[in-house]
């Protein structure tokens, strides 16, 4: 289905839109900058810096998401809860890419379907928080809102909202993008060499044999097809990656929103695929106002407190033209809440007659705090929410078209359970996240195998315990 070339009704006729129009709306989760001149100077600099992505990449991704809405692709969206400036390094970036490549290989092979790969990276630096301040031992300071805003250390200096961090965040996003693009273009994503993606610490994983068997099968298939073609097939040598982050810090997003030659309208060029978080999804709020006017595909997180009429209004505001690929709904209900809340919200969207892409985030509804105050997630709950999501969509006649995960390529122990059955005692070994607990490599791969099994195309994947 072609993306319309001409301005859509929403932009042509309806409420006018400008990149700064959100400033007239209530803006939740926004830091207070204490020096307006400094802020303006940074934003002026930012708005002249090169974009991180291009409009044609954004429109291509919209087309791929439109395919996913039609059941012809599956979306794999994953990465850190929050990137940190300190983790903008070779190893962390390459390892995260390896995990996403391996997971997408499992999905492509098992689902017999192309996968759209979207990273929560190259800009996932701003975080919504439950309060504006944090008090420790009688001292109250502004809360940490992600490296794009302030620092995590509990000192007045670190917690000051510093506009210059937006320039540093832009630079680190550009460095991340540059490395990712160079890797995937330069042979790293080559299907002839999936061994490049192996992470040494999982050689002895309980899942390793299964994975290796699958990779061998793919190697045979690649050689067979190239023999038939009589030459190397170029598309086997590279993989597309798109970027996403929560469009939370609106001054930053506004400065990255541009008009481009030979295209109508505005593009947020800070990432291909921004999303609206659960805490900023008010229909009259600044974040929805901002996202309604950009031409990027956008997603909204949908939690258990979402009412049917609220969701219907969001669909109307964000996708008034029922444009293919434009709107993704990422539900994050929790294993205990999905059966109650997802069916009513599916029905609400069905009643609008609009097409959306339904994606499951099985992470954010399953966060719990242990007795010692450590935040964790149980693999069994994550798995359960995901399995229920497939079943609920199948029963409703809709389709689960993707997953949204928090994961890392590092050997962390932040989520409980999985093939190695991590226990509470294991969490102490390598808990590194400053925000939400992430799946480690092994747990991520296990989840990819589970998706294949659950979607009924599991002939090549062993029955998981
Ligand atoms: C997140 O994705 O990190 C997040 C904060 O999600 P949500 O808005 O769904 O809570
Ligand atoms: Co998170």
Coordinates of C-alpha atoms and ligand atoms in Angstrom, one line a residue:
X1 CA 0.0 0.0 0.0
X2 CA 1.6 3.3 -1.1
X3 CA 2.0 6.1 1.4
X4 CA 0.0 9.1 0.1
X5 CA 2.2 11.7 -1.5
X6 CA -0.2 14.5 -0.8
X7 CA -0.9 16.2 2.6
X8 CA -3.4 14.2 4.5
X9 CA -6.7 15.7 5.6
X10 CA -5.4 16.1 9.2
X11 CA -2.6 18.4 8.2
X12 CA -4.4 20.1 5.3
X13 CA -7.7 21.1 6.9
X14 CA -7.8 20.4 10.6
X15 CA -6.3 22.2 13.5
X16 CA -3.1 23.9 12.3
X17 CA 0.1 22.5 13.8
X18 CA 3.5 24.0 14.6
X19 CA 6.5 22.3 16.2
X20 CA 6.2 24.7 19.2
X21 CA 2.4 24.3 19.5
X22 CA 2.8 21.9 22.4
X23 CA 4.1 24.8 24.6
X24 CA 0.5 26.0 25.0
X25 CA -0.5 22.6 26.5
X26 CA 0.0 21.1 30.0
X27 CA 3.4 19.3 29.7
X28 CA 3.8 16.5 32.2
X29 CA 7.2 15.1 33.2
X30 CA 9.1 18.2 32.1
X31 CA 12.2 19.4 34.1
X32 CA 12.5 23.0 35.2
X33 CA 15.4 24.8 33.6
X34 CA 16.7 27.6 35.9
X35 CA 18.3 29.7 33.2
X36 CA 16.0 30.4 30.2
X37 CA 18.8 32.2 28.2
X38 CA 21.0 29.2 28.5
X39 CA 18.2 26.9 27.4
X40 CA 17.4 29.1 24.4
X41 CA 21.0 29.2 23.4
X42 CA 21.3 25.4 23.5
X43 CA 18.1 24.9 21.6
X44 CA 19.3 27.3 18.9
X45 CA 22.5 25.3 18.5
X46 CA 20.7 22.0 18.5
X47 CA 18.2 23.1 15.8
X48 CA 21.2 23.8 13.5
X49 CA 23.0 20.5 14.1
X50 CA 22.6 17.7 11.5
X51 CA 19.6 15.4 12.0
X52 CA 20.1 11.8 13.3
X53 CA 17.9 10.2 10.7
X54 CA 16.4 11.1 7.4
X55 CA 12.8 11.6 6.2
X56 CA 13.1 8.9 3.6
X57 CA 14.2 6.4 6.2
X58 CA 11.2 7.4 8.3
X59 CA 8.8 6.9 5.4
X60 CA 10.4 3.6 4.6
X61 CA 9.9 2.5 8.2
X62 CA 6.3 3.6 8.0
X63 CA 5.8 1.4 5.0
X64 CA 7.3 -1.6 6.9
X65 CA 5.0 -0.9 9.9
X66 CA 2.1 -0.8 7.5
X67 CA 3.2 -4.3 6.3
X68 CA 3.3 -5.4 9.9
X69 CA -0.3 -4.1 10.4
X70 CA -1.3 -6.4 7.5
X71 CA 0.4 -9.4 9.1
X72 CA 3.3 -9.5 6.6
X73 CA 6.1 -8.5 9.1
X74 CA 6.8 -8.8 12.8
X75 CA 8.2 -5.9 14.8
X76 CA 11.1 -6.5 17.2
X77 CA 11.7 -3.3 19.2
X78 CA 14.2 -3.6 22.0
X79 CA 17.0 -2.0 24.0
X80 CA 17.7 -0.3 27.2
X81 CA 15.2 1.2 29.6
X82 CA 17.5 4.2 29.6
X83 CA 20.7 4.6 27.8
X84 CA 23.4 6.3 29.7
X85 CA 26.2 8.5 28.4
X86 CA 28.8 6.3 30.1
X87 CA 27.5 3.3 28.2
X88 CA 28.0 4.9 24.8
X89 CA 30.9 2.6 24.0
X90 CA 32.0 0.0 21.5
X91 CA 31.2 -3.0 23.6
X92 CA 27.7 -2.1 24.8
X93 CA 26.6 -1.0 21.4
X94 CA 28.0 -4.0 19.6
X95 CA 26.6 -6.5 22.1
X96 CA 23.1 -5.0 22.0
X97 CA 23.2 -5.2 18.2
X98 CA 24.3 -8.9 18.5
X99 CA 21.4 -9.8 20.7
X100 CA 18.9 -8.0 18.4
X101 CA 20.4 -9.7 15.3
X102 CA 20.2 -13.1 16.9
X103 CA 16.7 -12.6 18.1
X104 CA 15.6 -11.4 14.7
X105 CA 17.2 -14.4 13.1
X106 CA 15.2 -16.7 15.4
X107 CA 12.0 -14.8 14.5
X108 CA 12.6 -14.7 10.8
X109 CA 13.4 -18.4 10.7
X110 CA 10.6 -19.5 13.0
X111 CA 7.9 -17.1 11.8
X112 CA 8.8 -17.4 8.2
X113 CA 8.4 -13.7 7.9
X114 CA 10.6 -10.6 7.7
X115 CA 11.3 -8.7 10.9
X116 CA 11.4 -5.0 11.4
X117 CA 14.2 -4.2 13.7
X118 CA 13.8 -1.1 15.9
X119 CA 16.3 -0.3 18.7
X120 CA 15.5 1.6 21.8
X121 CA 18.9 3.3 21.2
X122 CA 20.7 6.3 19.9
X123 CA 18.5 8.7 21.9
X124 CA 16.7 6.8 24.7
X125 CA 18.1 9.2 27.3
X126 CA 15.0 10.8 29.0
X127 CA 12.9 9.0 31.6
X128 CA 9.4 9.6 33.1
X129 CA 9.4 9.4 36.9
X130 CA 6.7 8.9 39.4
X131 CA 7.6 12.1 41.4
X132 CA 9.4 15.4 40.8
X133 CA 11.7 15.1 43.8
X134 CA 13.5 12.4 45.8
X135 CA 14.2 12.6 49.5
X136 CA 17.1 10.8 51.2
X137 CA 18.0 11.3 54.9
X138 CA 15.9 14.4 55.0
X139 CA 17.5 15.9 51.9
X140 CA 15.2 16.6 49.0
X141 CA 16.5 17.0 45.4
X142 CA 15.0 17.0 41.9
X143 CA 14.5 13.4 40.7
X144 CA 16.9 11.9 38.1
X145 CA 15.1 12.2 34.7
X146 CA 17.7 10.5 32.4
X147 CA 21.1 11.6 31.1
X148 CA 19.5 14.0 28.6
X149 CA 18.3 16.1 31.6
X150 CA 20.5 15.6 34.7
X151 CA 22.8 13.1 36.4
X152 CA 21.8 10.2 38.7
X153 CA 24.2 11.1 41.6
X154 CA 22.3 12.4 44.6
X155 CA 23.9 15.9 44.7
X156 CA 22.4 19.3 43.9
X157 CA 24.9 19.8 41.0
X158 CA 24.2 16.4 39.4
X159 CA 20.4 16.8 39.8
X160 CA 20.3 20.3 38.2
X161 CA 18.5 20.2 34.8
X162 CA 21.4 21.1 32.6
X163 CA 20.4 22.1 29.0
X164 CA 23.9 21.4 27.7
X165 CA 23.1 17.7 28.3
X166 CA 20.8 17.9 25.2
X167 CA 23.9 18.7 23.0
X168 CA 25.8 15.9 24.6
X169 CA 22.8 13.5 24.1
X170 CA 22.6 14.5 20.5
X171 CA 26.3 13.9 20.0
X172 CA 26.2 10.5 21.7
X173 CA 23.1 9.5 19.7
X174 CA 25.0 10.5 16.6
X175 CA 28.0 8.4 17.6
X176 CA 25.8 5.4 18.4
X177 CA 24.0 5.7 15.0
X178 CA 27.3 6.1 13.2
X179 CA 28.7 2.9 14.8
X180 CA 25.5 1.0 14.2
X181 CA 25.3 2.1 10.6
X182 CA 29.0 1.2 10.0
X183 CA 28.6 -2.2 11.6
X184 CA 25.5 -3.3 9.7
X185 CA 26.8 -1.9 6.4
X186 CA 30.3 -3.2 6.9
X187 CA 29.6 -7.0 7.1
X188 CA 28.7 -7.4 10.8
X189 CA 25.1 -8.2 9.9
X190 CA 26.2 -10.6 7.1
X191 CA 24.1 -13.8 7.2
X192 CA 27.1 -15.7 5.9
X193 CA 28.8 -15.0 9.3
X194 CA 26.2 -15.2 12.1
X195 CA 29.1 -16.4 14.3
X196 CA 30.1 -12.7 14.5
X197 CA 27.1 -12.2 16.7
X198 CA 28.0 -14.8 19.3
X199 CA 28.6 -13.6 22.8
X200 CA 31.3 -15.6 24.5
X201 CA 29.6 -15.9 27.9
X202 CA 26.7 -17.9 26.5
X203 CA 28.7 -20.6 24.8
X204 CA 27.5 -23.0 27.5
X205 CA 24.0 -21.7 27.6
X206 CA 21.2 -24.3 27.7
X207 CA 19.9 -22.7 24.5
X208 CA 23.2 -22.7 22.6
X209 CA 22.7 -26.1 20.9
X210 CA 19.3 -25.2 19.6
X211 CA 20.4 -21.9 18.4
X212 CA 23.5 -23.4 16.6
X213 CA 21.3 -26.0 14.9
X214 CA 19.1 -23.2 13.6
X215 CA 22.1 -21.1 12.4
X216 CA 23.5 -24.2 10.5
X217 CA 20.1 -24.6 8.8
X218 CA 20.1 -21.0 7.7
X219 CA 23.7 -21.3 6.4
X220 CA 22.6 -24.2 4.3
X221 CA 19.6 -22.2 3.0
X222 CA 21.8 -19.2 2.2
X223 CA 24.3 -21.3 0.2
X224 CA 21.4 -23.1 -1.6
X225 CA 19.8 -19.8 -2.7
X226 CA 23.0 -18.2 -3.8
X227 CA 23.8 -21.3 -5.8
X228 CA 20.4 -21.0 -7.5
X229 CA 20.9 -17.3 -8.1
X230 CA 24.5 -17.9 -9.4
X231 CA 25.8 -15.0 -7.4
X232 CA 25.9 -13.6 -3.8
X233 CA 22.5 -12.1 -2.8
X234 CA 23.2 -8.6 -1.5
X235 CA 20.3 -8.5 1.0
X236 CA 21.9 -11.4 2.9
X237 CA 24.9 -9.1 3.7
X238 CA 23.2 -6.3 5.6
X239 CA 20.3 -5.7 8.0
X240 CA 18.2 -2.6 8.5
X241 CA 18.0 -1.0 12.0
X242 CA 15.7 1.8 12.9
X243 CA 15.8 3.9 16.1
X244 CA 13.1 4.8 18.6
X245 CA 12.9 6.5 22.0
X246 CA 10.2 8.0 24.2
X247 CA 9.5 11.5 22.9
X248 CA 9.5 12.9 26.4
X249 CA 11.8 15.9 26.5
X250 CA 9.8 18.1 24.1
X251 CA 12.3 21.1 23.8
X252 CA 14.8 18.5 22.5
X253 CA 12.3 16.9 20.1
X254 CA 11.1 20.3 18.9
X255 CA 14.7 21.4 18.1
X256 CA 15.1 18.2 16.0
X257 CA 11.9 18.7 14.1
X258 CA 12.5 19.9 10.6
X259 CA 11.0 20.5 7.2
X260 CA 13.0 18.8 4.4
X261 CA 13.2 19.5 0.7
X262 CA 10.7 17.8 -1.6
X263 CA 8.5 16.7 1.3
X264 CA 5.5 18.3 2.9
X265 CA 5.0 18.7 6.6
X266 CA 7.4 18.2 9.5
X267 CA 9.7 15.3 10.5
X268 CA 11.1 14.6 14.0
X269 CA 14.6 13.7 12.9
X270 CA 15.8 12.7 16.3
X271 CA 14.7 9.1 15.7
X272 CA 12.6 7.2 13.2
X273 CA 9.9 6.0 15.6
X274 CA 9.2 8.1 18.7
X275 CA 6.6 6.9 21.2
X276 CA 4.4 8.5 23.8
X277 CA 4.8 7.0 27.3
X278 CA 2.0 6.0 29.5
X279 CA 2.4 9.0 31.8
X280 CA 2.2 11.5 29.0
X281 CA -0.7 10.2 26.9
X282 CA -3.3 12.8 28.0
X283 CA -5.3 13.8 24.9
X284 CA -5.0 17.5 25.8
X285 CA -1.4 17.2 26.9
X286 CA 1.7 18.6 25.2
X287 CA 3.2 15.2 24.1
X288 CA 0.1 14.2 22.2
X289 CA -0.1 17.6 20.6
X290 CA 3.6 17.4 19.5
X291 CA 3.3 13.9 18.1
X292 CA 0.1 14.6 16.2
X293 CA 1.9 16.9 13.8
X294 CA 5.0 15.0 12.9
X295 CA 5.0 12.7 9.9
X296 CA 7.0 9.9 11.7
X297 CA 5.2 6.7 12.6
X298 CA 4.3 7.0 16.3
X299 CA 3.5 4.6 19.1
X300 CA 1.6 5.0 22.3
X301 CA 2.0 2.9 25.5
X302 CA -1.3 1.6 26.7
X303 CA -1.6 0.6 30.3
X304 CA -4.4 -1.0 32.5
X305 CA -5.8 2.4 33.5
X306 CA -6.5 3.4 29.9
X307 CA -10.2 3.9 29.3
X308 CA -11.9 3.0 26.0
X309 CA -12.9 6.5 25.1
X310 CA -9.5 7.9 25.9
X311 CA -7.9 5.3 23.5
X312 CA -10.4 6.1 20.8
X313 CA -9.7 9.8 21.1
X314 CA -5.9 9.1 20.9
X315 CA -6.5 7.1 17.7
X316 CA -8.5 10.0 16.3
X317 CA -6.0 12.7 17.2
X318 CA -2.9 10.8 16.2
X319 CA -4.1 9.0 13.1
X320 CA -7.2 10.9 11.8
X321 CA -6.6 9.6 8.2
X322 CA -6.2 6.0 9.1
X323 CA -2.8 6.2 7.4
X324 CA -1.1 2.8 6.9
X325 CA 1.8 2.4 9.4
X326 CA 1.2 5.6 11.3
X327 CA 0.0 4.3 14.6
X328 CA 1.2 1.5 16.9
X329 CA -0.3 0.7 20.2
X330 CA 2.1 -0.9 22.7
X331 CA 0.1 -2.6 25.5
X332 CA 1.8 -3.1 28.8
X333 CA -0.8 -4.5 31.2
X334 CA 1.1 -7.0 33.4
X335 CA 0.5 -10.8 33.4
X336 CA -2.3 -10.3 36.0
X337 CA -4.1 -7.5 34.2
X338 CA -3.9 -8.3 30.5
X339 CA -6.9 -10.7 30.4
X340 CA -9.1 -8.1 32.0
X341 CA -8.0 -5.0 30.1
X342 CA -6.7 -5.9 26.7
X343 CA -10.0 -7.3 25.2
X344 CA -12.0 -4.2 26.1
X345 CA -9.3 -2.0 24.5
X346 CA -9.1 -4.1 21.4
X347 CA -12.9 -3.8 21.0
X348 CA -12.6 0.0 21.5
X349 CA -10.2 0.3 18.7
X350 CA -12.2 -2.1 16.5
X351 CA -15.2 0.2 17.0
X352 CA -13.2 3.1 15.4
X353 CA -12.7 1.0 12.3
X354 CA -9.1 2.1 12.2
X355 CA -6.0 -0.1 11.5
X356 CA -3.3 0.0 14.1
X357 CA -0.3 -2.2 14.8
X358 CA -0.7 -4.0 18.1
X359 CA 2.6 -4.6 20.0
X360 CA 3.1 -6.2 23.5
X361 CA 5.5 -4.7 26.0
X362 CA 5.6 -7.5 28.6
X363 CA 8.1 -5.7 30.8
X364 CA 6.5 -2.5 32.3
X365 CA 3.4 -4.1 33.8
X366 CA 5.5 -6.8 35.5
X367 CA 8.0 -4.7 37.5
X368 CA 8.1 -5.6 41.2
X369 CA 10.2 -4.6 44.2
X370 CA 11.9 -7.3 46.3
X371 CA 12.1 -7.0 50.1
X372 CA 15.6 -5.4 49.8
X373 CA 14.2 -2.7 47.6
X374 CA 15.7 -4.1 44.3
X375 CA 13.4 -3.7 41.3
X376 CA 13.1 -6.9 39.3
X377 CA 10.8 -8.7 36.8
X378 CA 10.1 -12.4 36.7
X379 CA 10.7 -14.2 33.4
X380 CA 7.6 -16.3 34.1
X381 CA 5.4 -13.1 34.3
X382 CA 7.0 -11.7 31.1
X383 CA 6.4 -15.0 29.3
X384 CA 2.9 -15.2 30.6
X385 CA 1.9 -11.8 29.5
X386 CA 3.3 -12.4 26.1
X387 CA 1.6 -15.7 25.7
X388 CA -1.7 -14.3 26.8
X389 CA -1.3 -11.4 24.4
X390 CA -1.0 -13.8 21.4
X391 CA -4.1 -15.7 22.6
X392 CA -6.2 -12.6 23.3
X393 CA -5.5 -11.1 19.9
X394 CA -6.2 -14.5 18.2
X395 CA -9.6 -14.7 20.0
X396 CA -10.5 -11.1 19.1
X397 CA -9.6 -11.6 15.4
X398 CA -6.7 -9.1 15.7
X399 CA -3.0 -9.9 15.5
X400 CA -0.1 -9.3 17.8
X401 CA 2.3 -7.8 15.3
X402 CA 5.4 -7.2 17.5
X403 CA 7.1 -7.1 20.8
X404 CA 8.7 -4.2 22.8
X405 CA 11.4 -5.4 25.2
X406 CA 14.0 -4.0 27.6
X407 CA 17.2 -6.0 27.0
X408 CA 20.9 -5.8 26.9
X409 CA 23.8 -7.8 25.5
X410 CA 25.6 -7.5 28.8
X411 CA 25.8 -10.5 31.2
X412 CA 23.5 -8.9 33.7
X413 CA 21.3 -10.5 36.3
X414 CA 18.3 -8.1 36.7
X415 CA 15.3 -10.3 35.8
X416 CA 14.5 -13.5 37.7
X417 CA 14.1 -16.9 36.1
X418 CA 14.7 -18.0 32.5
X419 CA 16.7 -21.0 31.2
X420 CA 19.3 -20.6 33.9
X421 CA 16.7 -19.9 36.5
X422 CA 18.2 -16.8 38.1
X423 CA 17.3 -16.5 41.7
X424 CA 17.1 -13.5 44.1
X425 CA 20.7 -14.3 45.2
X426 CA 21.9 -14.1 41.6
X427 CA 20.6 -10.5 41.2
X428 CA 23.4 -9.3 43.4
X429 CA 26.0 -10.6 41.0
X430 CA 25.5 -8.2 38.1
X431 CA 22.7 -5.8 38.6
X432 CA 23.7 -2.7 36.5
X433 CA 20.5 -0.9 35.4
X434 CA 20.0 2.5 36.9
X435 CA 16.3 2.3 36.1
X436 CA 14.3 -0.8 35.0
X437 CA 15.6 -4.4 35.1
X438 CA 16.5 -5.8 31.6
X439 CA 16.5 -9.2 30.1
X440 CA 20.0 -10.5 29.5
X441 CA 21.1 -12.1 26.3
X442 CA 20.0 -15.6 27.2
X443 CA 16.6 -14.5 28.5
X444 CA 16.1 -12.4 25.3
X445 CA 16.9 -15.3 23.0
X446 CA 14.6 -17.6 25.0
X447 CA 11.8 -15.1 24.6
X448 CA 12.4 -15.0 20.8
X449 CA 12.1 -18.8 20.8
X450 CA 8.9 -18.6 22.8
X451 CA 7.4 -16.1 20.4
X452 CA 8.0 -18.6 17.5
X453 CA 6.5 -21.4 19.5
X454 CA 3.5 -19.4 20.5
X455 CA 2.7 -18.2 17.1
X456 CA 2.4 -21.8 15.9
X457 CA 5.4 -22.0 13.6
X458 CA 7.7 -23.8 16.0
X459 CA 8.7 -26.8 13.9
X460 CA 12.3 -25.9 14.2
X461 CA 12.4 -24.9 17.8
X462 CA 12.4 -27.4 20.6
X463 CA 9.5 -27.3 23.0
X464 CA 10.6 -25.0 25.8
X465 CA 10.1 -26.2 29.3
Ligands
LIG1 C1 9.5 2.7 29.2 O1 9.2 2.2 28.1 O2 10.7 2.7 29.7 C2 8.5 3.3 30.0 C3 8.7 4.1 31.0 O3 7.3 2.8 29.7 P1 5.8 3.1 30.2 O4 5.5 4.5 29.7 O5 5.0 2.1 29.4 O6 5.7 3.0 31.7
LIG2 CO1 11.6 1.0 31.4

